[in-house]
Amino acid sequence: MKALTTLLVANRGEIAVRVMRTAKAMGLKTVAVYSETDANAQHVREADQSVCIGPAPVADSYLQLDAILDAAERTGADCIHPGYGFLSENQAFASACEAKGIEFIGPPNAAIEVMGDKARAKRAMIDAGVPCVPGYQGDDQKVSTLVAEAEKIGLPVMVKAAAGGGGRGMRLVHELSELETAIDMAQSEAKNAFGSSELIIEKAVMRPRHVEIQVFADKAGNTVYLGERDCSIQRRHQKVVEEAPCPVMTPELRETMGKSAVEAAKAVNYVGAGTVEFLLDEAGEFYFLEMNTRLQVEHPVTEMVTGYDLVEWQIRVARGEDLPAEQEDIELFGHAIEVRLYAEDPATGFLPSTGAIKLFTQPQGPGIRVDAGVETGDEVTPFYDAMVAKLITYGDTREDARLKMKSALQATALFGPENNRDFLIDVMDRDEFISGAATTAFIADNYGDAFTPAEVSSADLASAGAIQHVLAMETHHSQSASVNEELLDWVSMGRVTDTKSYDVGEDACEVLVVPLNAGEYEVSVGADGHHLVVTDIDDNAMTLEVDGLSKRYHYHPEAPATLYLASDSLSMMLADNTRIPPEAEEAAGGGTITAPMHGQLLSIDVAAGDAVTKGQRIAVLEAMKMQHELIAPGDGAVVDVMAVAGKQIGAGDLIMMLELEE
């Protein structure tokens, strides 16, 4: 057995934190590497030692093999855990670790080389007799060849990066006219994300389930599968909700898929944790999709239903130990659900969001787990993935886990960047999810291109007014000497109305708060009247009885005017216009094209004087490793272009002006 003492995690965010916690529990020292912008990130705070490896961009830091290996040498790290993403499936990195005598906690180089390349992996699986989706995985990468092969396969097709995953470098193409553009975008995105523009083309299996099998192998050749995960709920080919076991799985199908996954692993002499992903169609037929030669983001649901710590297994296998369990010992108990909390705006097509985290409250309780990479006061930057945390719940039944997840999300507040918390709560209540019938078409079928949140209600506005009033009274009380709390809200001239004004959409809503007794208020919102009683207050939450019904709000005040609020279904930010000067109206109309998020402006596809048509691509922005097309909102002409391609641009920055036709 090989002795390992110091583990360097070549990653960041929640996975780095999660790996370090198991490593510390096993007695290992931990080392964090970080970019300049991550100098005070949570994974750095958690580590025993930390080393800066470069500037913020991924290519200059977390993808710098030499800098990471130098950090290992300087800190005495004798093993490296790559996490997921970044260099986790990079054969050159694994080979460099081996050359330095550092244990790479992952599979052998040869397995990464084959399985890390989707084209080679698919060829290997066909040779091994594993069912595969029809497609093209050849070496000829000319656009004309890819187009011709797609036509042979028959539309719709998936255009996919051969060297990576996570939805990057992937496009679903329904029309032949869209194919060349999709190939161009996928090649560019793949090159930027993985360093390779190689693509494969596959027949699109419409409305399948995305079901993956967790496999594990030790250095003695023992290989097992630890059940499956259903990861069907995705947007932009990135997983949003995962669960174990799959709602439609049968023992017979699990065994068949599990054995196929084990055969896939054995075909490349696999060692360590791996995931074999399949598409499962309505008829119960399954097809090999890809093998991820690393720990998956969604591994916690497998841990919850098996009782095993998969990172501990990885470290034990790296030390040369046999697998902690044999196939006949592995059983599944209960049900687990995981959701990914993303800094993104579901109301604008799930565009990534950035900024300082004003408040992040995490749920607690039996059967609730949170794997987070941020805390209150941290910042979400445009340089990395938009996921900030994973919430995992466990129950004896799927319904127990679902209800617990809904409750856990309602107990969560993330103020600052826009995020998908409210969207996830809504997902938990959709009939299709409740029944376990969701496929990869779930988000498109239920939400289309964007999620429309619930409207701010009159009761919410009344509660906001009362909460701001109470917080102001608390502040006054803390700044006053020897004032009895019973005198709060009392004035000698009788009842005084506290007037507030909130903008909701295009409407200004006047809210009148009238104290009746300490903590009791009559609140008018336009023509609606409400009776409110404050029943509980803590640092970040307040419980109110609103018209006889109990409502709990998480809150965060900012300056005297702004209040962040989260109810059990809606997060909102309200500003009291009576406390701030009115904001200037936007001078420009619909012809003003601004950046929807912070990122790099990859291209500007038009010039001043050009005619444009509605829906035409006019620029491409890259943010959080994904490319986003900006399109013309109508027919017209380009008046002026203010931005420069290749430069970083901030959210709201002006890109160009269009003159739109009436």
PDB file of N, CA, C and O in Angstrom, residues 323-368:
ATOM      1  N   LEU A 323     -11.257  -2.339  -3.299  1.00  0.00           N
ATOM      2  CA  LEU A 323     -12.527  -1.640  -3.119  1.00  0.00           C
ATOM      3  C   LEU A 323     -13.121  -1.974  -1.752  1.00  0.00           C
ATOM      4  O   LEU A 323     -13.055  -3.125  -1.304  1.00  0.00           O
ATOM      5  N   PRO A 324     -13.716  -0.993  -1.082  1.00  0.00           N
ATOM      6  CA  PRO A 324     -14.298  -1.247   0.241  1.00  0.00           C
ATOM      7  C   PRO A 324     -15.497  -2.185   0.225  1.00  0.00           C
ATOM      8  O   PRO A 324     -15.925  -2.648   1.288  1.00  0.00           O
ATOM      9  N   ALA A 325     -16.074  -2.455  -0.939  1.00  0.00           N
ATOM     10  CA  ALA A 325     -17.246  -3.338  -1.009  1.00  0.00           C
ATOM     11  C   ALA A 325     -17.225  -4.124  -2.309  1.00  0.00           C
ATOM     12  O   ALA A 325     -16.714  -3.654  -3.334  1.00  0.00           O
ATOM     13  N   GLU A 326     -17.787  -5.335  -2.267  1.00  0.00           N
ATOM     14  CA  GLU A 326     -17.964  -6.134  -3.472  1.00  0.00           C
ATOM     15  C   GLU A 326     -19.373  -5.913  -4.011  1.00  0.00           C
ATOM     16  O   GLU A 326     -20.236  -5.363  -3.318  1.00  0.00           O
ATOM     17  N   GLN A 327     -19.610  -6.354  -5.253  1.00  0.00           N
ATOM     18  CA  GLN A 327     -20.891  -6.066  -5.896  1.00  0.00           C
ATOM     19  C   GLN A 327     -22.076  -6.557  -5.073  1.00  0.00           C
ATOM     20  O   GLN A 327     -23.081  -5.843  -4.923  1.00  0.00           O
ATOM     21  N   GLU A 328     -21.968  -7.748  -4.507  1.00  0.00           N
ATOM     22  CA  GLU A 328     -23.114  -8.289  -3.758  1.00  0.00           C
ATOM     23  C   GLU A 328     -23.362  -7.544  -2.448  1.00  0.00           C
ATOM     24  O   GLU A 328     -24.431  -7.683  -1.839  1.00  0.00           O
ATOM     25  N   ASP A 329     -22.386  -6.730  -2.007  1.00  0.00           N
ATOM     26  CA  ASP A 329     -22.563  -5.960  -0.770  1.00  0.00           C
ATOM     27  C   ASP A 329     -23.278  -4.627  -1.008  1.00  0.00           C
ATOM     28  O   ASP A 329     -23.715  -3.975  -0.055  1.00  0.00           O
ATOM     29  N   ILE A 330     -23.364  -4.209  -2.260  1.00  0.00           N
ATOM     30  CA  ILE A 330     -23.869  -2.867  -2.568  1.00  0.00           C
ATOM     31  C   ILE A 330     -25.383  -2.904  -2.727  1.00  0.00           C
ATOM     32  O   ILE A 330     -25.920  -3.584  -3.600  1.00  0.00           O
ATOM     33  N   GLU A 331     -26.069  -2.175  -1.866  1.00  0.00           N
ATOM     34  CA  GLU A 331     -27.523  -2.082  -1.918  1.00  0.00           C
ATOM     35  C   GLU A 331     -27.931  -0.615  -1.937  1.00  0.00           C
ATOM     36  O   GLU A 331     -27.193   0.257  -1.461  1.00  0.00           O
ATOM     37  N   LEU A 332     -29.103  -0.350  -2.473  1.00  0.00           N
ATOM     38  CA  LEU A 332     -29.636   1.010  -2.511  1.00  0.00           C
ATOM     39  C   LEU A 332     -30.753   1.135  -1.485  1.00  0.00           C
ATOM     40  O   LEU A 332     -31.632   0.277  -1.407  1.00  0.00           O
ATOM     41  N   PHE A 333     -30.713   2.215  -0.711  1.00  0.00           N
ATOM     42  CA  PHE A 333     -31.719   2.451   0.320  1.00  0.00           C
ATOM     43  C   PHE A 333     -32.347   3.825   0.110  1.00  0.00           C
ATOM     44  O   PHE A 333     -31.641   4.824  -0.047  1.00  0.00           O
ATOM     45  N   GLY A 334     -33.677   3.896   0.118  1.00  0.00           N
ATOM     46  CA  GLY A 334     -34.361   5.180   0.061  1.00  0.00           C
ATOM     47  C   GLY A 334     -34.178   5.892  -1.264  1.00  0.00           C
ATOM     48  O   GLY A 334     -33.919   5.285  -2.310  1.00  0.00           O
ATOM     49  N   HIS A 335     -34.296   7.213  -1.211  1.00  0.00           N
ATOM     50  CA  HIS A 335     -34.240   8.031  -2.430  1.00  0.00           C
ATOM     51  C   HIS A 335     -33.549   9.354  -2.107  1.00  0.00           C
ATOM     52  O   HIS A 335     -33.722   9.911  -1.016  1.00  0.00           O
ATOM     53  N   ALA A 336     -32.761   9.847  -3.064  1.00  0.00           N
ATOM     54  CA  ALA A 336     -32.063  11.125  -2.894  1.00  0.00           C
ATOM     55  C   ALA A 336     -32.268  11.995  -4.122  1.00  0.00           C
ATOM     56  O   ALA A 336     -32.322  11.496  -5.250  1.00  0.00           O
ATOM     57  N   ILE A 337     -32.386  13.294  -3.892  1.00  0.00           N
ATOM     58  CA  ILE A 337     -32.536  14.283  -4.968  1.00  0.00           C
ATOM     59  C   ILE A 337     -31.497  15.373  -4.755  1.00  0.00           C
ATOM     60  O   ILE A 337     -31.253  15.799  -3.622  1.00  0.00           O
ATOM     61  N   GLU A 338     -30.881  15.804  -5.850  1.00  0.00           N
ATOM     62  CA  GLU A 338     -29.933  16.920  -5.801  1.00  0.00           C
ATOM     63  C   GLU A 338     -30.382  17.999  -6.772  1.00  0.00           C
ATOM     64  O   GLU A 338     -30.840  17.704  -7.881  1.00  0.00           O
ATOM     65  N   VAL A 339     -30.267  19.255  -6.355  1.00  0.00           N
ATOM     66  CA  VAL A 339     -30.489  20.377  -7.268  1.00  0.00           C
ATOM     67  C   VAL A 339     -29.242  21.245  -7.263  1.00  0.00           C
ATOM     68  O   VAL A 339     -28.523  21.326  -6.267  1.00  0.00           O
ATOM     69  N   ARG A 340     -28.990  21.869  -8.395  1.00  0.00           N
ATOM     70  CA  ARG A 340     -27.833  22.752  -8.528  1.00  0.00           C
ATOM     71  C   ARG A 340     -28.307  24.203  -8.425  1.00  0.00           C
ATOM     72  O   ARG A 340     -29.137  24.646  -9.228  1.00  0.00           O
ATOM     73  N   LEU A 341     -27.783  24.900  -7.450  1.00  0.00           N
ATOM     74  CA  LEU A 341     -28.115  26.309  -7.264  1.00  0.00           C
ATOM     75  C   LEU A 341     -27.151  27.127  -8.116  1.00  0.00           C
ATOM     76  O   LEU A 341     -25.955  27.194  -7.833  1.00  0.00           O
ATOM     77  N   TYR A 342     -27.691  27.713  -9.178  1.00  0.00           N
ATOM     78  CA  TYR A 342     -26.878  28.462 -10.133  1.00  0.00           C
ATOM     79  C   TYR A 342     -27.079  29.968  -9.963  1.00  0.00           C
ATOM     80  O   TYR A 342     -28.195  30.424  -9.692  1.00  0.00           O
ATOM     81  N   ALA A 343     -26.003  30.717 -10.166  1.00  0.00           N
ATOM     82  CA  ALA A 343     -26.109  32.171 -10.285  1.00  0.00           C
ATOM     83  C   ALA A 343     -26.460  32.469 -11.738  1.00  0.00           C
ATOM     84  O   ALA A 343     -25.589  32.628 -12.594  1.00  0.00           O
ATOM     85  N   GLU A 344     -27.745  32.496 -12.010  1.00  0.00           N
ATOM     86  CA  GLU A 344     -28.246  32.731 -13.359  1.00  0.00           C
ATOM     87  C   GLU A 344     -29.656  33.284 -13.240  1.00  0.00           C
ATOM     88  O   GLU A 344     -30.294  33.161 -12.191  1.00  0.00           O
ATOM     89  N   ASP A 345     -30.132  33.892 -14.306  1.00  0.00           N
ATOM     90  CA  ASP A 345     -31.451  34.516 -14.278  1.00  0.00           C
ATOM     91  C   ASP A 345     -32.427  33.711 -15.135  1.00  0.00           C
ATOM     92  O   ASP A 345     -32.441  33.849 -16.357  1.00  0.00           O
ATOM     93  N   PRO A 346     -33.248  32.863 -14.524  1.00  0.00           N
ATOM     94  CA  PRO A 346     -34.198  32.060 -15.304  1.00  0.00           C
ATOM     95  C   PRO A 346     -35.179  32.904 -16.108  1.00  0.00           C
ATOM     96  O   PRO A 346     -35.674  32.458 -17.141  1.00  0.00           O
ATOM     97  N   ALA A 347     -35.457  34.126 -15.651  1.00  0.00           N
ATOM     98  CA  ALA A 347     -36.431  34.975 -16.339  1.00  0.00           C
ATOM     99  C   ALA A 347     -35.890  35.532 -17.651  1.00  0.00           C
ATOM    100  O   ALA A 347     -36.656  36.001 -18.491  1.00  0.00           O
ATOM    101  N   THR A 348     -34.566  35.507 -17.840  1.00  0.00           N
ATOM    102  CA  THR A 348     -33.971  35.999 -19.086  1.00  0.00           C
ATOM    103  C   THR A 348     -33.268  34.862 -19.825  1.00  0.00           C
ATOM    104  O   THR A 348     -32.179  35.038 -20.364  1.00  0.00           O
ATOM    105  N   GLY A 349     -33.895  33.691 -19.815  1.00  0.00           N
ATOM    106  CA  GLY A 349     -33.329  32.566 -20.544  1.00  0.00           C
ATOM    107  C   GLY A 349     -32.164  31.909 -19.843  1.00  0.00           C
ATOM    108  O   GLY A 349     -31.286  31.336 -20.490  1.00  0.00           O
ATOM    109  N   PHE A 350     -32.105  32.013 -18.514  1.00  0.00           N
ATOM    110  CA  PHE A 350     -31.067  31.369 -17.701  1.00  0.00           C
ATOM    111  C   PHE A 350     -29.675  31.927 -17.998  1.00  0.00           C
ATOM    112  O   PHE A 350     -28.677  31.207 -17.927  1.00  0.00           O
ATOM    113  N   LEU A 351     -29.603  33.214 -18.304  1.00  0.00           N
ATOM    114  CA  LEU A 351     -28.295  33.824 -18.534  1.00  0.00           C
ATOM    115  C   LEU A 351     -27.519  33.896 -17.224  1.00  0.00           C
ATOM    116  O   LEU A 351     -28.084  34.186 -16.168  1.00  0.00           O
ATOM    117  N   PRO A 352     -26.204  33.643 -17.265  1.00  0.00           N
ATOM    118  CA  PRO A 352     -25.391  33.707 -16.043  1.00  0.00           C
ATOM    119  C   PRO A 352     -25.442  35.084 -15.406  1.00  0.00           C
ATOM    120  O   PRO A 352     -25.608  36.106 -16.079  1.00  0.00           O
ATOM    121  N   SER A 353     -25.293  35.105 -14.084  1.00  0.00           N
ATOM    122  CA  SER A 353     -25.308  36.347 -13.321  1.00  0.00           C
ATOM    123  C   SER A 353     -24.063  36.386 -12.438  1.00  0.00           C
ATOM    124  O   SER A 353     -23.541  35.342 -12.042  1.00  0.00           O
ATOM    125  N   THR A 354     -23.587  37.571 -12.153  1.00  0.00           N
ATOM    126  CA  THR A 354     -22.388  37.718 -11.328  1.00  0.00           C
ATOM    127  C   THR A 354     -22.636  38.768 -10.255  1.00  0.00           C
ATOM    128  O   THR A 354     -23.650  39.462 -10.264  1.00  0.00           O
ATOM    129  N   GLY A 355     -21.685  38.874  -9.327  1.00  0.00           N
ATOM    130  CA  GLY A 355     -21.770  39.918  -8.315  1.00  0.00           C
ATOM    131  C   GLY A 355     -21.509  39.400  -6.914  1.00  0.00           C
ATOM    132  O   GLY A 355     -21.334  38.201  -6.679  1.00  0.00           O
ATOM    133  N   ALA A 356     -21.481  40.337  -5.974  1.00  0.00           N
ATOM    134  CA  ALA A 356     -21.230  40.008  -4.575  1.00  0.00           C
ATOM    135  C   ALA A 356     -22.437  39.297  -3.971  1.00  0.00           C
ATOM    136  O   ALA A 356     -23.581  39.620  -4.277  1.00  0.00           O
ATOM    137  N   ILE A 357     -22.167  38.318  -3.110  1.00  0.00           N
ATOM    138  CA  ILE A 357     -23.231  37.600  -2.409  1.00  0.00           C
ATOM    139  C   ILE A 357     -23.527  38.341  -1.116  1.00  0.00           C
ATOM    140  O   ILE A 357     -22.729  38.350  -0.181  1.00  0.00           O
ATOM    141  N   LYS A 358     -24.683  38.983  -1.072  1.00  0.00           N
ATOM    142  CA  LYS A 358     -25.071  39.775   0.096  1.00  0.00           C
ATOM    143  C   LYS A 358     -25.420  38.870   1.280  1.00  0.00           C
ATOM    144  O   LYS A 358     -25.089  39.177   2.425  1.00  0.00           O
ATOM    145  N   LEU A 359     -26.120  37.770   0.976  1.00  0.00           N
ATOM    146  CA  LEU A 359     -26.523  36.824   2.016  1.00  0.00           C
ATOM    147  C   LEU A 359     -26.745  35.461   1.380  1.00  0.00           C
ATOM    148  O   LEU A 359     -27.376  35.355   0.333  1.00  0.00           O
ATOM    149  N   PHE A 360     -26.194  34.428   2.011  1.00  0.00           N
ATOM    150  CA  PHE A 360     -26.451  33.055   1.581  1.00  0.00           C
ATOM    151  C   PHE A 360     -26.774  32.241   2.822  1.00  0.00           C
ATOM    152  O   PHE A 360     -25.905  31.942   3.633  1.00  0.00           O
ATOM    153  N   THR A 361     -28.053  31.929   3.003  1.00  0.00           N
ATOM    154  CA  THR A 361     -28.473  31.090   4.123  1.00  0.00           C
ATOM    155  C   THR A 361     -28.690  29.676   3.610  1.00  0.00           C
ATOM    156  O   THR A 361     -29.310  29.473   2.563  1.00  0.00           O
ATOM    157  N   GLN A 362     -28.179  28.705   4.337  1.00  0.00           N
ATOM    158  CA  GLN A 362     -28.239  27.314   3.917  1.00  0.00           C
ATOM    159  C   GLN A 362     -29.190  26.526   4.820  1.00  0.00           C
ATOM    160  O   GLN A 362     -29.183  26.705   6.033  1.00  0.00           O
ATOM    161  N   PRO A 363     -29.987  25.648   4.225  1.00  0.00           N
ATOM    162  CA  PRO A 363     -30.924  24.858   5.027  1.00  0.00           C
ATOM    163  C   PRO A 363     -30.195  23.814   5.866  1.00  0.00           C
ATOM    164  O   PRO A 363     -29.101  23.366   5.510  1.00  0.00           O
ATOM    165  N   GLN A 364     -30.813  23.437   6.955  1.00  0.00           N
ATOM    166  CA  GLN A 364     -30.242  22.423   7.834  1.00  0.00           C
ATOM    167  C   GLN A 364     -31.339  21.463   8.265  1.00  0.00           C
ATOM    168  O   GLN A 364     -32.521  21.779   8.191  1.00  0.00           O
ATOM    169  N   GLY A 365     -30.934  20.289   8.727  1.00  0.00           N
ATOM    170  CA  GLY A 365     -31.899  19.328   9.240  1.00  0.00           C
ATOM    171  C   GLY A 365     -31.570  17.917   8.809  1.00  0.00           C
ATOM    172  O   GLY A 365     -30.726  17.699   7.927  1.00  0.00           O
ATOM    173  N   PRO A 366     -32.226  16.919   9.408  1.00  0.00           N
ATOM    174  CA  PRO A 366     -31.991  15.518   9.043  1.00  0.00           C
ATOM    175  C   PRO A 366     -32.300  15.277   7.566  1.00  0.00           C
ATOM    176  O   PRO A 366     -33.313  15.743   7.049  1.00  0.00           O
ATOM    177  N   GLY A 367     -31.411  14.563   6.887  1.00  0.00           N
ATOM    178  CA  GLY A 367     -31.631  14.243   5.484  1.00  0.00           C
ATOM    179  C   GLY A 367     -31.382  15.393   4.539  1.00  0.00           C
ATOM    180  O   GLY A 367     -31.750  15.323   3.364  1.00  0.00           O
ATOM    181  N   ILE A 368     -30.737  16.473   5.015  1.00  0.00           N
ATOM    182  CA  ILE A 368     -30.419  17.624   4.161  1.00  0.00           C
ATOM    183  C   ILE A 368     -28.906  17.815   4.146  1.00  0.00           C
ATOM    184  O   ILE A 368     -28.258  17.837   5.189  1.00  0.00           O
TER     185      ILE A 368
END
